[in-house]
Amino acid sequence: METSVPKNMTVMAALLRADFTTLWRNRRSFGLVLLVSLVILVSWKGLVDKLGGVFVLSSCITIGLTSIGLMGYSNSIARDRDRGVFQRLRVGPVSAWTIMMSRLIVQIGMIVLMTVLVFVVGYFVDHIYISPVGYIAGLLMAMLGGFVYLGMGQAIVGLIKNPDTVNSTTRLVYFIFIMIGMFGEFGVLGKKIGLLVIWSPYGVVRKVLAASLDPASWNMDTTWALLAAAGYTILFVVLGVKWFKWENK
């Protein structure tokens, strides 16, 4: 009896349908993740004239990327692993890279949607106007910045097996990044902390996003920030792949 093994593209299409369906069925939590950056964007309307529209947009997108990578991606991976979803998938003719690639494509879709929503709300509510090139470059850099936080989420879920511990850890990291990141850039926490924040994952992603939204402001410091973001991504991905287990045993 001959067994027919499906092609990788067929398997990928099936996984994407399943992952997007799961995302839609959990649209309440998905919506809350997207809502964080939009609420901050609207509440910061008064800061547009003081700090500039580019700063506000880049900060809100960075916060949104942090929410997607830490609060969304890592918790969904930990939950599915705990439920044995990955074990069942691995039994079938599905390669490991196909499973993870499907998950990442879904997250990239969320990043694109979140970024576009921030642009739209920023334009119509906060009256932030940037060039068409800035919108396109900002969207591309948002996807790059998203890989930093997706890699970080992968590293956390690789190091920690218990889904409840993953949830509490990502919340703590998220709080530290947002609070120290924002206040550090405002100079409230002192020069040393401010310098540390600038070259942290939060700082380099926000710097690259700000420069991409205003391409004329791109300089050598931005290039170094871009290289640092790429370095963080590689580091987190390597650690996440090395530590990751497909089951909780």
Coordinates of C-alpha atoms in Angstrom, one line a residue:
M1 CA 0.0 0.0 0.0
E2 CA 1.5 3.3 -1.1
T3 CA 1.5 6.2 1.3
S4 CA 1.2 9.7 -0.1
V5 CA 3.2 12.4 1.8
P6 CA 1.9 15.9 1.3
K7 CA 4.2 18.6 0.0
N8 CA 5.6 21.2 2.3
M9 CA 3.5 24.0 0.7
T10 CA 0.3 22.0 1.3
V11 CA 1.3 21.4 4.9
M12 CA 2.1 25.1 5.3
A13 CA -1.2 26.2 3.9
A14 CA -3.1 23.8 6.2
L15 CA -1.1 25.1 9.2
L16 CA -1.7 28.7 8.3
R17 CA -5.4 28.1 8.0
A18 CA -5.4 26.4 11.4
D19 CA -3.3 29.1 13.1
F20 CA -5.3 32.0 11.7
T21 CA -8.5 30.3 12.7
T22 CA -7.2 29.9 16.2
L23 CA -6.2 33.5 16.2
W24 CA -9.7 34.6 15.2
R25 CA -11.3 32.4 17.8
N26 CA -9.1 34.1 20.4
R27 CA -9.8 37.6 18.9
R28 CA -10.6 39.1 22.3
S29 CA -7.0 38.5 23.6
F30 CA -5.7 39.3 20.2
G31 CA -7.6 42.6 20.2
L32 CA -6.3 43.5 23.7
V33 CA -2.7 43.1 22.5
L34 CA -3.4 45.5 19.6
L35 CA -5.3 47.9 21.8
V36 CA -2.3 48.7 24.1
S37 CA -0.4 50.7 21.5
L38 CA -3.6 52.5 20.2
V39 CA -4.6 53.6 23.7
I40 CA -1.2 55.0 24.4
L41 CA -1.2 56.7 21.0
V42 CA -4.5 58.5 21.7
S43 CA -3.5 59.3 25.3
W44 CA -0.2 60.9 24.1
K45 CA -2.0 63.2 21.7
G46 CA -0.9 66.2 23.8
L47 CA 2.8 65.2 23.5
V48 CA 2.8 65.4 19.7
D49 CA 3.6 69.1 19.7
K50 CA 6.2 68.7 22.4
L51 CA 8.1 65.6 21.4
G52 CA 7.2 65.3 17.7
G53 CA 4.9 62.9 15.9
V54 CA 7.7 60.6 14.9
F55 CA 8.7 60.1 18.5
V56 CA 5.1 59.3 19.5
L57 CA 4.5 56.9 16.6
S58 CA 7.8 55.1 17.0
S59 CA 7.2 54.7 20.8
C60 CA 3.7 53.3 20.3
I61 CA 4.8 50.9 17.6
T62 CA 7.7 49.7 19.8
I63 CA 5.2 49.1 22.7
G64 CA 3.0 47.2 20.3
L65 CA 5.8 45.0 19.1
T66 CA 6.7 44.3 22.7
S67 CA 3.1 43.3 23.4
I68 CA 2.9 41.0 20.4
G69 CA 6.3 39.3 21.0
L70 CA 6.1 38.9 24.7
M71 CA 2.5 38.8 25.7
G72 CA 1.1 37.2 22.5
Y73 CA 3.6 34.9 20.9
S74 CA 5.5 33.4 23.8
N75 CA 2.3 32.7 25.8
S76 CA 0.6 31.0 22.8
I77 CA 3.6 28.8 22.2
A78 CA 3.8 27.8 25.9
R79 CA 0.0 27.1 26.0
D80 CA 0.0 24.9 22.9
R81 CA 3.1 23.1 24.1
D82 CA 1.4 22.4 27.4
R83 CA -1.7 21.1 25.7
G84 CA 0.3 18.7 23.6
V85 CA -0.4 20.5 20.2
F86 CA 3.2 20.3 19.1
Q87 CA 3.5 16.6 20.1
R88 CA 0.5 15.8 17.9
L89 CA 1.8 17.8 15.0
R90 CA 5.3 16.2 15.2
V91 CA 3.7 12.8 14.8
G92 CA 2.5 13.6 11.3
P93 CA 4.6 14.4 8.2
V94 CA 5.3 17.9 9.4
S95 CA 8.8 19.3 9.7
A96 CA 9.7 21.4 12.7
W97 CA 10.5 24.5 10.6
T98 CA 7.1 24.4 9.0
I99 CA 5.3 24.5 12.3
M100 CA 7.3 27.4 13.6
M101 CA 7.3 29.3 10.3
S102 CA 3.5 29.1 10.3
R103 CA 3.4 30.7 13.8
L104 CA 5.8 33.4 12.8
I105 CA 3.8 34.3 9.7
V106 CA 0.7 34.8 11.8
Q107 CA 2.7 37.1 14.2
I108 CA 4.1 39.1 11.3
G109 CA 0.5 39.6 10.1
M110 CA -0.3 40.9 13.5
I111 CA 2.7 43.3 13.4
V112 CA 1.6 44.6 10.0
L113 CA -2.0 45.1 11.2
M114 CA -0.9 46.8 14.4
T115 CA 1.5 49.2 12.6
V116 CA -1.1 50.1 10.0
L117 CA -3.6 50.8 12.7
V118 CA -1.1 53.0 14.5
F119 CA -0.5 55.0 11.3
V120 CA -4.3 55.4 10.7
V121 CA -5.1 56.5 14.2
G122 CA -2.0 58.7 14.3
Y123 CA -3.2 60.4 11.1
F124 CA -6.8 60.9 11.9
V125 CA -6.8 61.3 15.6
D126 CA -3.4 62.8 16.5
H127 CA -3.0 64.5 13.2
I128 CA 0.5 63.1 12.6
Y129 CA 1.6 63.5 9.0
I130 CA 4.7 61.8 7.6
S131 CA 5.8 61.1 4.0
P132 CA 4.7 58.0 2.0
V133 CA 8.3 56.8 2.1
G134 CA 8.3 57.1 5.8
Y135 CA 5.2 55.0 6.1
I136 CA 6.7 52.2 3.9
A137 CA 10.1 52.3 5.6
G138 CA 8.4 52.4 9.0
L139 CA 6.4 49.3 8.2
L140 CA 9.5 47.4 7.1
M141 CA 11.4 48.4 10.2
A142 CA 8.4 47.5 12.3
M143 CA 8.7 43.9 11.0
L144 CA 12.4 43.9 11.7
G145 CA 11.8 45.2 15.2
G146 CA 9.2 42.6 15.6
F147 CA 11.7 39.9 15.0
V148 CA 13.7 41.2 18.0
Y149 CA 10.7 40.7 20.3
L150 CA 9.6 37.4 18.7
G151 CA 13.1 36.1 19.2
M152 CA 13.0 37.3 22.9
G153 CA 9.7 35.5 23.3
Q154 CA 11.1 32.4 21.8
A155 CA 14.1 32.5 24.2
I156 CA 11.8 32.9 27.2
V157 CA 9.5 30.0 26.2
G158 CA 12.6 27.9 25.4
L159 CA 14.1 28.5 28.8
I160 CA 10.9 28.1 30.8
K161 CA 8.6 25.2 30.3
N162 CA 5.7 25.9 32.7
P163 CA 3.1 28.1 30.9
D164 CA 2.1 30.0 34.0
T165 CA 5.7 30.8 34.7
V166 CA 6.1 31.9 31.1
N167 CA 3.1 34.2 31.5
S168 CA 4.4 35.8 34.7
T169 CA 7.9 36.2 33.3
T170 CA 6.7 37.9 30.1
R171 CA 4.6 40.2 32.1
L172 CA 7.5 41.2 34.3
V173 CA 9.8 41.7 31.3
Y174 CA 7.1 43.7 29.5
F175 CA 6.6 45.9 32.5
I176 CA 10.4 46.5 32.9
F177 CA 10.8 47.3 29.2
I178 CA 7.9 49.7 28.9
M179 CA 8.4 51.5 32.2
I180 CA 12.2 51.8 32.2
G181 CA 12.3 52.3 28.5
M182 CA 9.9 55.2 28.4
F183 CA 11.1 56.9 31.6
G184 CA 14.7 56.3 30.7
E185 CA 14.4 58.0 27.3
F186 CA 12.7 60.9 29.0
G187 CA 15.8 61.3 31.2
V188 CA 13.9 60.8 34.4
L189 CA 16.1 57.9 35.6
G190 CA 19.5 59.5 35.1
K191 CA 22.2 59.5 32.4
K192 CA 23.5 56.0 33.0
I193 CA 20.1 54.4 32.9
G194 CA 19.3 56.5 29.9
L195 CA 22.3 55.3 28.0
L196 CA 21.5 51.7 28.9
V197 CA 18.0 52.2 27.6
I198 CA 19.2 53.6 24.3
W199 CA 21.1 50.5 23.5
S200 CA 18.6 48.0 25.0
P201 CA 16.2 46.1 22.7
Y202 CA 13.6 48.7 23.4
G203 CA 15.9 51.6 22.6
V204 CA 17.4 50.3 19.4
V205 CA 14.1 49.3 18.0
R206 CA 12.5 52.7 18.8
K207 CA 15.5 54.6 17.3
V208 CA 15.4 52.6 14.1
L209 CA 11.7 53.1 13.8
A210 CA 12.0 56.8 14.4
A211 CA 14.6 57.2 11.7
S212 CA 12.7 55.1 9.2
L213 CA 9.6 57.3 9.7
D214 CA 11.7 60.3 9.0
P215 CA 14.3 59.0 6.5
A216 CA 16.2 62.3 6.4
S217 CA 17.2 61.9 10.0
W218 CA 18.9 58.5 9.4
N219 CA 22.6 58.8 10.6
M220 CA 25.5 56.6 11.7
D221 CA 23.9 56.1 15.2
T222 CA 20.8 54.8 13.5
T223 CA 22.9 52.3 11.5
W224 CA 24.6 51.1 14.7
A225 CA 21.1 50.7 16.3
L226 CA 20.0 48.7 13.3
L227 CA 23.1 46.4 13.6
A228 CA 22.4 46.1 17.4
A229 CA 18.7 45.1 16.6
A230 CA 20.0 42.5 14.2
G231 CA 22.4 41.2 16.8
Y232 CA 19.7 41.0 19.4
T233 CA 17.5 39.0 17.0
I234 CA 20.3 36.5 16.2
L235 CA 21.2 36.1 19.9
F236 CA 17.6 35.5 21.0
V237 CA 16.8 33.2 18.1
V238 CA 19.9 31.0 18.7
L239 CA 19.1 30.8 22.4
G240 CA 15.4 30.1 21.7
V241 CA 16.1 27.3 19.2
K242 CA 18.8 25.8 21.5
W243 CA 16.6 25.8 24.6
F244 CA 13.2 25.0 23.0
K245 CA 11.6 21.7 23.8
W246 CA 8.5 20.4 22.0
E247 CA 7.0 19.0 25.2
N248 CA 7.0 19.9 28.9
K249 CA 8.7 16.7 30.0

